[in-house]
Short mmCIF file of C-alpha atoms in Angstrom, two decimals:
data_model
loop_
_atom_site.label_atom_id
_atom_site.label_comp_id
_atom_site.label_asym_id
_atom_site.label_seq_id
_atom_site.Cartn_x
_atom_site.Cartn_y
_atom_site.Cartn_z
CA MET A 118 131.37 57.76 84.66
CA ARG A 119 133.98 60.33 83.70
CA GLU A 120 133.86 63.50 85.77
CA ALA A 121 136.14 66.25 86.86
CA GLY A 122 139.55 65.57 88.19
CA THR A 123 142.01 67.04 85.80
CA LEU A 124 144.34 65.32 83.34
CA ILE A 125 146.43 67.89 81.47
CA VAL A 126 148.28 67.22 78.23
CA ALA A 127 150.66 70.09 77.49
CA VAL A 128 152.96 70.84 74.57
CA LEU A 129 155.34 73.79 75.16
CA LEU A 130 157.62 75.39 72.57
CA SER A 131 160.23 77.87 73.76
CA VAL A 132 159.85 80.41 70.99
CA PRO A 133 158.72 84.07 71.08
CA ALA A 134 154.96 84.52 70.81
CA HIS A 135 152.82 87.46 69.86
CA ALA A 136 149.03 87.66 70.25
CA GLN A 137 146.37 90.21 69.61
CA SER A 138 143.03 90.30 71.42
CA ALA A 139 139.87 90.40 69.32
CA ALA A 140 137.15 92.94 70.13
CA ILE A 141 134.02 92.05 69.91
CA VAL A 142 122.03 92.85 69.55
CA SER A 143 92.19 89.55 64.33
CA ASP A 144 90.72 92.55 64.23
CA LEU A 145 88.42 93.56 67.09
CA PRO A 146 86.54 96.81 67.72
CA ASN A 147 88.72 99.48 69.32
CA ALA A 148 91.80 97.22 69.21
CA PRO A 149 95.05 99.04 70.17
CA ILE A 150 97.72 99.59 67.53
CA ALA A 151 100.19 96.70 67.06
CA ALA A 152 103.83 97.26 67.92
CA SER A 153 106.95 95.35 66.83
CA SER A 154 108.79 93.22 69.37
CA ASP A 155 111.94 95.06 68.26
CA LEU A 156 110.80 97.83 70.56
CA PHE A 157 112.96 96.29 73.26
CA ALA A 158 116.13 95.77 71.17
CA LEU A 159 117.71 98.94 72.55
CA ASN A 160 121.17 100.05 73.43
CA VAL A 161 122.05 100.72 77.02
CA GLN A 162 122.54 104.39 76.16
CA ASP A 163 118.93 104.57 74.99
CA VAL A 164 117.60 104.06 78.54
CA ALA A 165 117.89 107.13 80.70
CA PRO A 166 117.94 106.84 84.49
CA PRO A 167 114.61 107.52 86.20
CA PRO A 168 114.05 111.25 86.65
CA ALA A 169 114.25 112.78 90.08
CA LYS A 170 111.07 114.07 91.68
CA ASN A 171 111.93 117.67 91.01
CA SER A 172 112.35 116.87 87.30
CA ALA A 173 108.85 115.39 86.92
CA PRO A 174 106.54 117.09 84.43
CA PRO A 175 104.33 119.82 85.89
CA PRO A 176 100.91 118.70 87.10
CA ALA A 177 98.18 118.77 84.49
CA SER A 178 95.55 121.43 84.90
CA GLU A 179 92.31 120.50 86.59
CA ASN A 180 89.64 118.90 84.38
CA GLN A 181 92.05 118.41 81.48
CA GLN A 182 90.42 116.32 78.78
CA LEU A 183 91.77 112.78 78.36
CA THR A 184 90.85 110.10 75.80
CA ARG A 185 91.44 106.38 76.17
CA LEU A 186 94.22 106.31 73.55
CA GLN A 187 95.95 109.25 75.27
CA ALA A 188 95.70 107.43 78.59
CA GLU A 189 97.26 104.29 77.07
CA ARG A 190 100.17 106.30 75.64
CA MET A 191 100.75 108.04 78.97
CA ALA A 192 100.75 104.71 80.83
CA ILE A 193 103.22 103.17 78.36
CA ASN A 194 105.56 106.14 78.74
CA ASN A 195 105.26 106.66 82.50
CA ASN A 196 104.33 103.42 84.26
CA PRO A 197 107.40 102.12 86.17
CA ARG A 198 106.52 98.45 85.57
CA ILE A 199 107.12 98.93 81.84
CA SER A 200 110.47 100.62 82.50
CA ILE A 201 111.47 97.79 84.83
CA SER A 202 110.69 95.10 82.25
CA LYS A 203 112.62 96.94 79.51
CA LEU A 204 115.64 97.41 81.75
CA LEU A 205 115.61 93.73 82.71
CA ALA A 206 115.53 92.82 78.99
CA LEU A 207 118.57 95.06 78.41
CA ALA A 208 120.32 93.48 81.37
CA GLN A 209 119.71 90.02 79.90
CA HIS A 210 121.36 91.16 76.65
CA GLN A 211 124.53 91.80 78.65
CA VAL A 212 124.29 88.27 80.08
CA VAL A 213 124.44 87.01 76.49
CA ARG A 214 127.68 88.91 76.00
CA GLU A 215 129.01 87.52 79.26
CA ALA A 216 128.38 83.96 78.07
CA HIS A 217 129.92 84.69 74.67
CA ALA A 218 133.08 86.00 76.34
CA ALA A 219 134.21 82.41 76.98
CA ASP A 220 134.70 81.98 73.21
CA LEU A 221 137.00 85.01 72.95
CA PRO A 222 140.70 85.24 73.77
CA VAL A 223 141.83 86.46 77.19
CA PHE A 224 145.00 88.58 77.37
CA ASN A 225 146.57 89.72 80.65
CA GLY A 226 149.64 91.87 81.16
CA ALA A 227 151.89 92.19 84.18
CA VAL A 228 154.77 94.38 85.33
CA THR A 229 156.87 93.13 88.22
CA ALA A 230 159.93 94.53 90.02
CA GLU A 231 161.61 92.77 92.89
CA LYS A 232 164.57 93.46 95.18
CA ALA A 233 165.67 90.35 96.99
CA LEU A 234 168.58 88.53 98.54
CA ASP A 235 169.59 86.65 95.41
CA ALA A 236 169.13 82.87 95.50
CA SER A 237 167.39 82.97 98.87
CA ARG A 238 164.20 80.92 99.19
CA ILE A 239 160.79 81.33 100.86
CA SER A 240 160.58 78.54 103.41
CA ALA A 241 157.10 79.08 104.92
CA GLY A 242 153.65 79.90 103.63
CA SER A 243 151.94 78.86 100.40
CA LEU A 244 153.66 76.62 97.88
CA THR A 245 154.69 79.11 95.22
CA ALA A 246 157.96 79.59 93.34
CA SER A 247 160.31 79.83 96.29
CA ARG A 248 163.47 81.30 94.78
CA LEU A 249 163.94 85.07 95.24
CA ILE A 250 166.00 86.99 92.64
CA THR A 251 166.39 90.71 92.06
CA HIS A 252 164.77 91.61 88.72
CA ALA A 253 162.29 93.88 86.91
CA GLY A 254 160.29 92.78 83.90
CA ALA A 255 157.04 93.06 81.99
CA GLY A 256 155.07 90.63 79.90
CA GLY A 257 151.74 89.21 79.02
CA GLY A 258 149.80 85.98 78.70
CA LEU A 259 147.18 84.88 76.20
CA SER A 260 144.63 82.07 76.50
CA GLN A 261 142.08 81.00 73.91
CA LEU A 262 139.47 78.27 74.13
CA ILE A 263 139.81 76.00 71.10
CA THR A 264 136.87 73.73 71.81
CA ASP A 265 134.84 72.39 74.72
CA PHE A 266 132.72 70.26 72.39
CA GLY A 267 129.65 72.48 72.45
CA ARG A 268 129.29 73.51 76.10
CA THR A 269 130.00 77.21 75.59
CA HIS A 270 127.89 77.28 72.42
CA ASN A 271 124.92 75.84 74.31
CA LEU A 272 125.42 78.30 77.17
CA VAL A 273 125.35 81.19 74.69
CA LEU A 274 122.16 79.83 73.11
CA THR A 275 120.69 79.47 76.60
CA GLN A 276 121.19 83.15 77.34
CA LYS A 277 120.01 84.27 73.90
CA LEU A 278 116.75 82.41 74.42
CA GLN A 279 116.49 83.98 77.88
CA GLU A 280 116.90 87.38 76.22
CA ARG A 281 114.04 86.63 73.83
CA ALA A 282 111.97 85.51 76.81
CA ALA A 283 112.78 88.78 78.62
CA ASN A 284 111.70 90.81 75.56
CA ALA A 285 108.44 88.84 75.38
CA THR A 286 107.90 89.42 79.10
CA ALA A 287 108.43 93.15 78.60
CA LEU A 288 105.82 93.14 75.83
CA ALA A 289 103.42 91.15 78.02
CA THR A 290 103.92 93.68 80.81
CA GLN A 291 103.09 96.49 78.38
CA GLU A 292 99.89 94.74 77.37
CA GLU A 293 98.94 94.23 81.03
CA ILE A 294 99.43 97.94 81.70
CA VAL A 295 97.32 98.85 78.66
CA LEU A 296 94.53 96.59 79.94
CA ALA A 297 94.83 98.06 83.44
CA THR A 298 94.66 101.54 81.90
CA ASP A 299 91.53 100.66 79.92
CA GLN A 300 89.92 99.19 83.01
CA ALA A 301 90.77 102.21 85.15
CA PHE A 302 89.65 104.55 82.35
CA TYR A 303 86.26 102.91 81.86
CA ASP A 304 85.73 102.58 85.62
CA ALA A 305 86.42 106.31 86.02
CA LEU A 306 84.26 107.13 83.01
CA THR A 307 81.43 105.04 84.45
CA ALA A 308 81.79 106.70 87.83
CA GLN A 309 81.69 110.17 86.28
CA ALA A 310 78.60 109.26 84.25
CA VAL A 311 76.89 107.83 87.34
CA LEU A 312 77.77 111.03 89.19
CA GLN A 313 76.02 113.05 86.49
CA VAL A 314 72.96 110.79 86.78
CA THR A 315 72.83 111.30 90.55
CA LYS A 316 73.15 115.07 90.14
CA GLN A 317 70.24 115.06 87.72
CA THR A 318 68.32 112.86 90.14
CA VAL A 319 68.95 115.30 92.99
CA ALA A 320 67.83 118.22 90.82
CA THR A 321 64.66 116.39 89.74
CA ARG A 322 63.72 115.35 93.26
CA GLN A 323 64.53 118.82 94.56
CA THR A 324 62.04 120.21 92.07
CA THR A 325 59.47 117.62 93.12
CA GLU A 326 60.04 118.40 96.79
CA THR A 327 59.57 122.11 96.12
CA GLN A 328 56.34 121.51 94.24
CA VAL A 329 54.97 119.17 96.93
CA ASN A 330 55.93 121.66 99.63
CA GLN A 331 54.07 124.41 97.79
CA MET A 332 50.98 122.20 97.34
CA THR A 333 51.14 121.21 101.02
CA GLN A 334 51.17 124.87 102.06
CA ASN A 335 48.13 125.40 99.78
CA LYS A 336 46.38 122.42 101.45
CA LEU A 337 46.40 120.47 98.17
CA ARG A 338 48.62 117.71 99.54
CA SER A 339 49.11 116.16 102.92
CA THR A 340 52.26 116.38 105.02
CA LEU A 341 52.72 112.67 104.35
CA ASP A 342 53.41 113.48 100.69
CA LEU A 343 55.91 116.14 101.76
CA SER A 344 57.62 113.62 104.07
CA PHE A 345 57.95 111.11 101.22
CA ALA A 346 59.37 113.85 98.97
CA ASP A 347 61.90 114.85 101.64
CA VAL A 348 62.95 111.19 102.10
CA ASN A 349 63.38 110.76 98.34
CA LEU A 350 65.49 113.92 98.18
CA SER A 351 67.71 112.79 101.04
CA GLN A 352 68.20 109.37 99.43
CA SER A 353 69.26 110.97 96.16
CA GLN A 354 71.72 113.24 98.02
CA LEU A 355 73.24 110.19 99.74
CA LEU A 356 73.47 108.50 96.34
CA GLN A 357 75.28 111.56 94.99
CA LEU A 358 77.79 111.47 97.88
CA ASP A 359 78.54 107.81 97.16
CA ALA A 360 78.87 108.55 93.44
CA GLN A 361 81.25 111.44 94.14
CA ASN A 362 83.40 109.20 96.33
CA GLY A 363 83.41 106.53 93.62
CA ALA A 364 84.44 109.07 90.97
CA ASP A 365 87.32 110.33 93.14
CA ALA A 366 88.51 106.82 93.97
CA THR A 367 88.48 105.63 90.35
CA MET A 368 90.33 108.77 89.27
CA ALA A 369 93.01 108.07 91.89
CA THR A 370 93.36 104.54 90.47
CA LEU A 371 93.69 105.94 86.96
CA ASP A 372 96.38 108.42 88.09
CA ALA A 373 98.36 105.53 89.61
CA VAL A 374 98.20 103.45 86.41
CA LEU A 375 99.29 106.48 84.38
CA GLY A 376 102.42 106.67 86.52
CA LEU A 377 101.54 110.00 88.20
CA ASP A 378 102.75 110.77 91.72
CA HIS A 379 100.31 113.66 92.16
CA PRO A 380 96.50 113.80 91.91
CA VAL A 381 95.07 115.00 88.62
CA THR A 382 91.34 115.08 87.86
CA TYR A 383 90.68 114.55 84.15
CA GLU A 384 87.59 115.18 82.15
CA LEU A 385 87.39 111.82 80.41
CA ALA A 386 86.28 111.89 76.77
CA ASP A 387 84.10 109.02 75.58
CA ASP A 388 85.02 107.10 72.43
CA SER A 389 83.03 108.16 69.38
CA THR A 390 83.32 104.77 67.73
CA PRO A 391 80.09 102.74 67.33
CA ASN A 392 79.48 99.71 69.51
CA ASN A 393 80.09 96.98 66.93
CA PRO A 394 79.27 93.42 67.98
CA PRO A 395 82.12 91.11 69.01
CA PRO A 396 83.40 88.42 66.63
CA GLY A 397 81.00 85.56 66.06
CA ASP A 398 83.49 82.67 66.40
CA TYR A 399 85.83 82.30 69.35
CA GLU A 400 87.74 79.35 67.87
CA GLN A 401 89.73 81.64 65.56
CA LEU A 402 90.38 83.95 68.50
CA ILE A 403 91.83 81.03 70.48
CA GLN A 404 94.23 80.16 67.65
CA THR A 405 95.26 83.81 67.40
CA ALA A 406 95.90 83.96 71.15
CA LEU A 407 98.02 80.79 71.11
CA ALA A 408 100.07 82.24 68.26
CA GLN A 409 100.77 85.72 69.60
CA ARG A 410 100.29 85.92 73.37
CA PRO A 411 103.66 87.32 74.59
CA ASP A 412 103.47 85.64 78.00
CA LEU A 413 103.11 82.27 76.28
CA GLN A 414 106.01 83.12 73.99
CA SER A 415 108.09 84.02 77.04
CA LEU A 416 107.44 80.62 78.64
CA ALA A 417 108.18 78.86 75.35
CA PHE A 418 111.54 80.64 75.02
CA GLY A 419 112.26 79.84 78.66
CA GLN A 420 111.55 76.17 78.01
CA GLN A 421 113.89 76.12 75.01
CA SER A 422 116.54 77.88 77.07
CA ALA A 423 116.22 75.22 79.78
CA GLN A 424 116.72 72.50 77.18
CA LYS A 425 119.90 74.13 75.89
CA PHE A 426 121.17 74.53 79.45
CA ALA A 427 120.53 70.87 80.16
CA ARG A 428 122.59 69.98 77.08
CA ALA A 429 125.36 72.30 78.29
CA GLN A 430 125.37 70.57 81.67
CA TRP A 431 125.90 67.18 80.00
CA ASP A 432 128.76 68.75 77.99
CA GLN A 433 130.67 69.24 81.23
CA LEU A 434 131.56 65.53 80.99
CA LEU A 435 133.51 66.19 77.77
CA PRO A 436 137.14 67.45 77.53
CA SER A 437 138.05 71.06 76.81
CA ILE A 438 141.08 72.19 74.77
CA SER A 439 142.72 75.61 75.13
CA ALA A 440 145.72 77.37 73.62
CA LEU A 441 148.10 79.31 75.89
CA GLY A 442 150.88 81.76 75.19
CA THR A 443 153.18 84.08 77.10
CA VAL A 444 155.91 86.60 76.17
CA GLY A 445 157.85 89.27 78.04
CA SER A 446 161.12 91.06 78.69
CA VAL A 447 163.44 91.33 81.74
CA PRO A 448 165.55 94.50 81.28
CA VAL A 449 166.73 94.46 84.91
CA ARG A 450 168.11 91.07 85.92
CA THR A 451 170.97 89.15 87.46
CA ASN A 452 172.88 87.53 84.63
CA GLN A 453 173.88 84.67 86.89
CA TYR A 454 170.28 83.48 86.96
CA TYR A 455 168.92 84.73 83.60
CA THR A 456 170.23 83.42 80.29
CA ALA A 457 168.30 85.96 78.14
CA ASN A 458 166.51 89.28 78.51
CA TRP A 459 163.15 87.92 77.29
CA TRP A 460 160.95 84.87 77.50
CA GLY A 461 158.22 83.33 75.39
CA ALA A 462 156.24 80.12 75.02
CA VAL A 463 153.08 78.72 73.45
CA GLY A 464 151.21 75.58 74.37
CA VAL A 465 148.01 73.57 74.24
CA ASN A 466 146.16 72.25 77.30
CA MET A 467 143.48 69.55 77.28
CA THR A 468 141.43 69.18 80.44
CA ILE A 469 139.64 65.83 80.84
CA PRO A 470 137.01 65.31 83.58
CA ILE A 471 137.57 62.00 85.34
CA PHE A 472 135.63 61.94 88.62
CA ASN A 473 134.22 64.59 90.96
CA GLY A 474 131.64 62.74 93.04
CA PHE A 475 128.95 62.64 90.32
CA LEU A 476 128.60 66.44 90.46
CA TYR A 477 128.33 66.99 86.70
CA SER A 478 125.86 64.17 86.08
CA SER A 479 123.65 65.38 88.98
CA GLU A 480 123.69 68.95 87.63
CA ALA A 481 122.73 67.68 84.18
CA LYS A 482 119.82 65.60 85.52
CA GLU A 483 118.63 68.56 87.59
CA ALA A 484 118.61 70.74 84.45
CA VAL A 485 116.63 68.07 82.53
CA TYR A 486 113.96 67.90 85.25
CA ARG A 487 113.67 71.69 85.36
CA SER A 488 113.30 71.74 81.58
CA ARG A 489 110.42 69.27 81.82
CA ALA A 490 108.81 71.42 84.53
CA ASP A 491 109.05 74.44 82.23
CA ALA A 492 107.33 72.42 79.48
CA GLU A 493 104.45 71.67 81.86
CA ARG A 494 104.18 75.34 82.83
CA THR A 495 103.88 76.21 79.17
CA ARG A 496 101.16 73.59 78.66
CA ASN A 497 99.30 74.89 81.73
CA LEU A 498 99.34 78.45 80.39
CA ARG A 499 98.04 77.25 77.01
CA ASP A 500 95.08 75.65 78.77
CA GLN A 501 94.45 78.85 80.74
CA ILE A 502 94.57 80.94 77.57
CA VAL A 503 91.95 78.76 75.88
CA ARG A 504 89.69 79.15 78.92
CA ASP A 505 90.30 82.90 79.31
CA VAL A 506 89.64 83.68 75.64
CA ARG A 507 86.37 81.80 75.69
CA THR A 508 85.31 83.43 78.96
CA ALA A 509 86.19 86.91 77.69
CA TRP A 510 84.26 86.27 74.48
CA LEU A 511 81.18 85.15 76.41
CA GLN A 512 81.36 88.18 78.70
CA ALA A 513 81.73 90.55 75.74
CA ASN A 514 78.68 89.01 74.03
CA THR A 515 76.63 89.27 77.21
CA ALA A 516 77.68 92.87 77.73
CA TYR A 517 76.77 93.71 74.12
CA GLN A 518 73.28 92.28 74.59
CA ARG A 519 72.84 94.18 77.84
CA ILE A 520 73.28 97.51 76.00
CA ALA A 521 70.06 97.01 74.03
CA VAL A 522 68.15 95.63 77.01
CA THR A 523 69.16 98.41 79.40
CA GLY A 524 68.51 101.01 76.69
CA GLN A 525 64.96 99.75 76.30
CA LEU A 526 64.58 99.61 80.07
CA LEU A 527 65.72 103.24 80.38
CA LYS A 528 63.31 104.32 77.66
CA GLN A 529 60.41 102.62 79.45
CA ALA A 530 61.48 104.01 82.85
CA ASN A 531 61.58 107.57 81.43
CA LEU A 532 58.10 107.13 80.00
CA ALA A 533 56.82 105.68 83.28
CA LEU A 534 58.31 108.62 85.22
CA GLN A 535 56.63 111.15 82.90
CA LEU A 536 53.28 109.40 83.33
CA ALA A 537 53.71 109.15 87.09
CA GLN A 538 54.54 112.86 87.34
CA THR A 539 51.50 113.76 85.24
CA ARG A 540 49.19 111.52 87.27
CA TYR A 541 50.54 112.93 90.54
CA GLN A 542 50.09 116.53 89.39
CA LEU A 543 46.51 115.73 88.38
CA GLY A 544 45.87 114.12 91.75
CA LEU A 545 45.29 110.67 90.28
CA SER A 546 48.10 108.87 92.17
CA SER A 547 50.00 109.05 95.42
CA ILE A 548 53.56 110.14 96.15
CA VAL A 549 54.46 106.45 96.56
CA GLU A 550 53.85 105.77 92.84
CA LEU A 551 55.92 108.84 91.88
CA SER A 552 58.74 107.81 94.21
CA GLN A 553 58.80 104.30 92.76
CA ALA A 554 58.94 105.69 89.23
CA GLN A 555 61.82 108.02 90.16
CA LEU A 556 63.74 105.14 91.74
CA GLN A 557 63.24 102.91 88.72
CA GLN A 558 64.34 105.67 86.34
CA THR A 559 67.53 106.32 88.34
CA SER A 560 68.34 102.62 88.50
CA ALA A 561 67.71 102.17 84.76
CA ALA A 562 69.94 105.15 83.88
CA ILE A 563 72.78 103.77 85.99
CA ASP A 564 72.36 100.26 84.52
CA ASN A 565 72.46 101.63 80.97
CA THR A 566 75.63 103.61 81.69
CA ASN A 567 77.28 100.56 83.26
CA ALA A 568 76.29 98.33 80.34
CA LEU A 569 77.83 100.65 77.77
CA TYR A 570 81.21 100.91 79.44
CA GLN A 571 81.27 97.30 80.60
CA TYR A 572 80.98 96.25 76.96
CA ARG A 573 83.89 98.43 75.94
CA LEU A 574 85.93 97.08 78.83
CA GLY A 575 84.93 93.58 77.73
CA LEU A 576 86.33 94.29 74.26
CA ALA A 577 89.57 95.57 75.77
CA THR A 578 89.80 92.39 77.88
CA LEU A 579 89.19 90.23 74.81
CA ASN A 580 91.89 92.12 72.91
CA TYR A 581 94.29 91.45 75.78
CA GLN A 582 93.39 87.75 75.95
CA ILE A 583 94.15 87.18 72.26
CA GLY A 584 97.45 89.05 72.55
CA THR A 585 96.70 92.17 70.52
CA ASN A 586 99.80 94.33 70.82
CA PRO A 587 99.28 97.87 72.17
#
């Protein structure tokens, strides 16, 4: 096995040399708008540093109206996770340039002046040129890789694929934030709707309690009926307190996803789009997800990058050939020791690995095993995507069916409540029947509200699972 010790073949010509250095980026209901992956191909100057706290936008006014699309745009612009992923993608682009630098010439200049006891020698310390001579001169050296038989090329390809993986990761992060925004938005919208239901429940039971109290004072009802009415009113007030706490908590979660560092209470605006049914066939959705999920693309690019890196590690066993050159002038010198006032030379070096304790072969085998592990990670994610798309489709279909069922249940509960109120006012039923009807109507109203927004959240989740770009 040939590995690194170094055998150097050099050809030097004593002639003046001159060198110049070269200078060198399924349509679903309510689906978000698609965006190009070129969003992340930015220049470093395009990314401003994060603003200081005192430069943050002024707090929004209380009860400012906010739609779902507006919330998504705010989250994309403000959420720090998206900024982090974009900056990491830009940083990876610089790694590509770093790897490509090995293909470009390297030129170094030097200016040296020395006052010494002529012809004296350094006799202790490191083994450098030992003779000391008074002189002053300036010059430069040039080195250029001619070929390393593909190693540098494979390293550049490795980093380019890593850059594509970083861009795909940034897009996946953006889609995750959009989904989190939709979830927080619908949770807050549900909580606000439930709060309105509880307020109406409190108002209704307050009216009932007032009427029962008046009838009790007129000896038309017993104090037992008044006690039941008071209990029902207290229960509805407790329900309102819980609903208010839920609305405040979900709004705090929404503020965090939107990237706000101060509390803002929005008046959330419901979508006016109709509740269209989900797609009928999930097989096509699975194929779409496998084709465009950015997190799967990121792993695929990472796997390809690992394969190129493994090839580059094997290339370490091959020779590398470089061209060298140097030129300079010595205007201040001792003529006894200098035959001319300038120097120059060009040459070619070939470095051949011979043996280094099996280091290169071990590094290459390690890279191969890691590449195979990346392939298995990609396969595992594909299996998860197939499962997640099917699960999201099933949940969306169930949620769509619940809208009709809970709507019918609410209609029946409203009718039952009206009949119970009429029967109670006519003295044909007890307060227990009225209380049961009120409880069923409140529960049905809350279930119907939850079903509506759970379906819309289910569609947003299905959009995310198939990789619909925000």
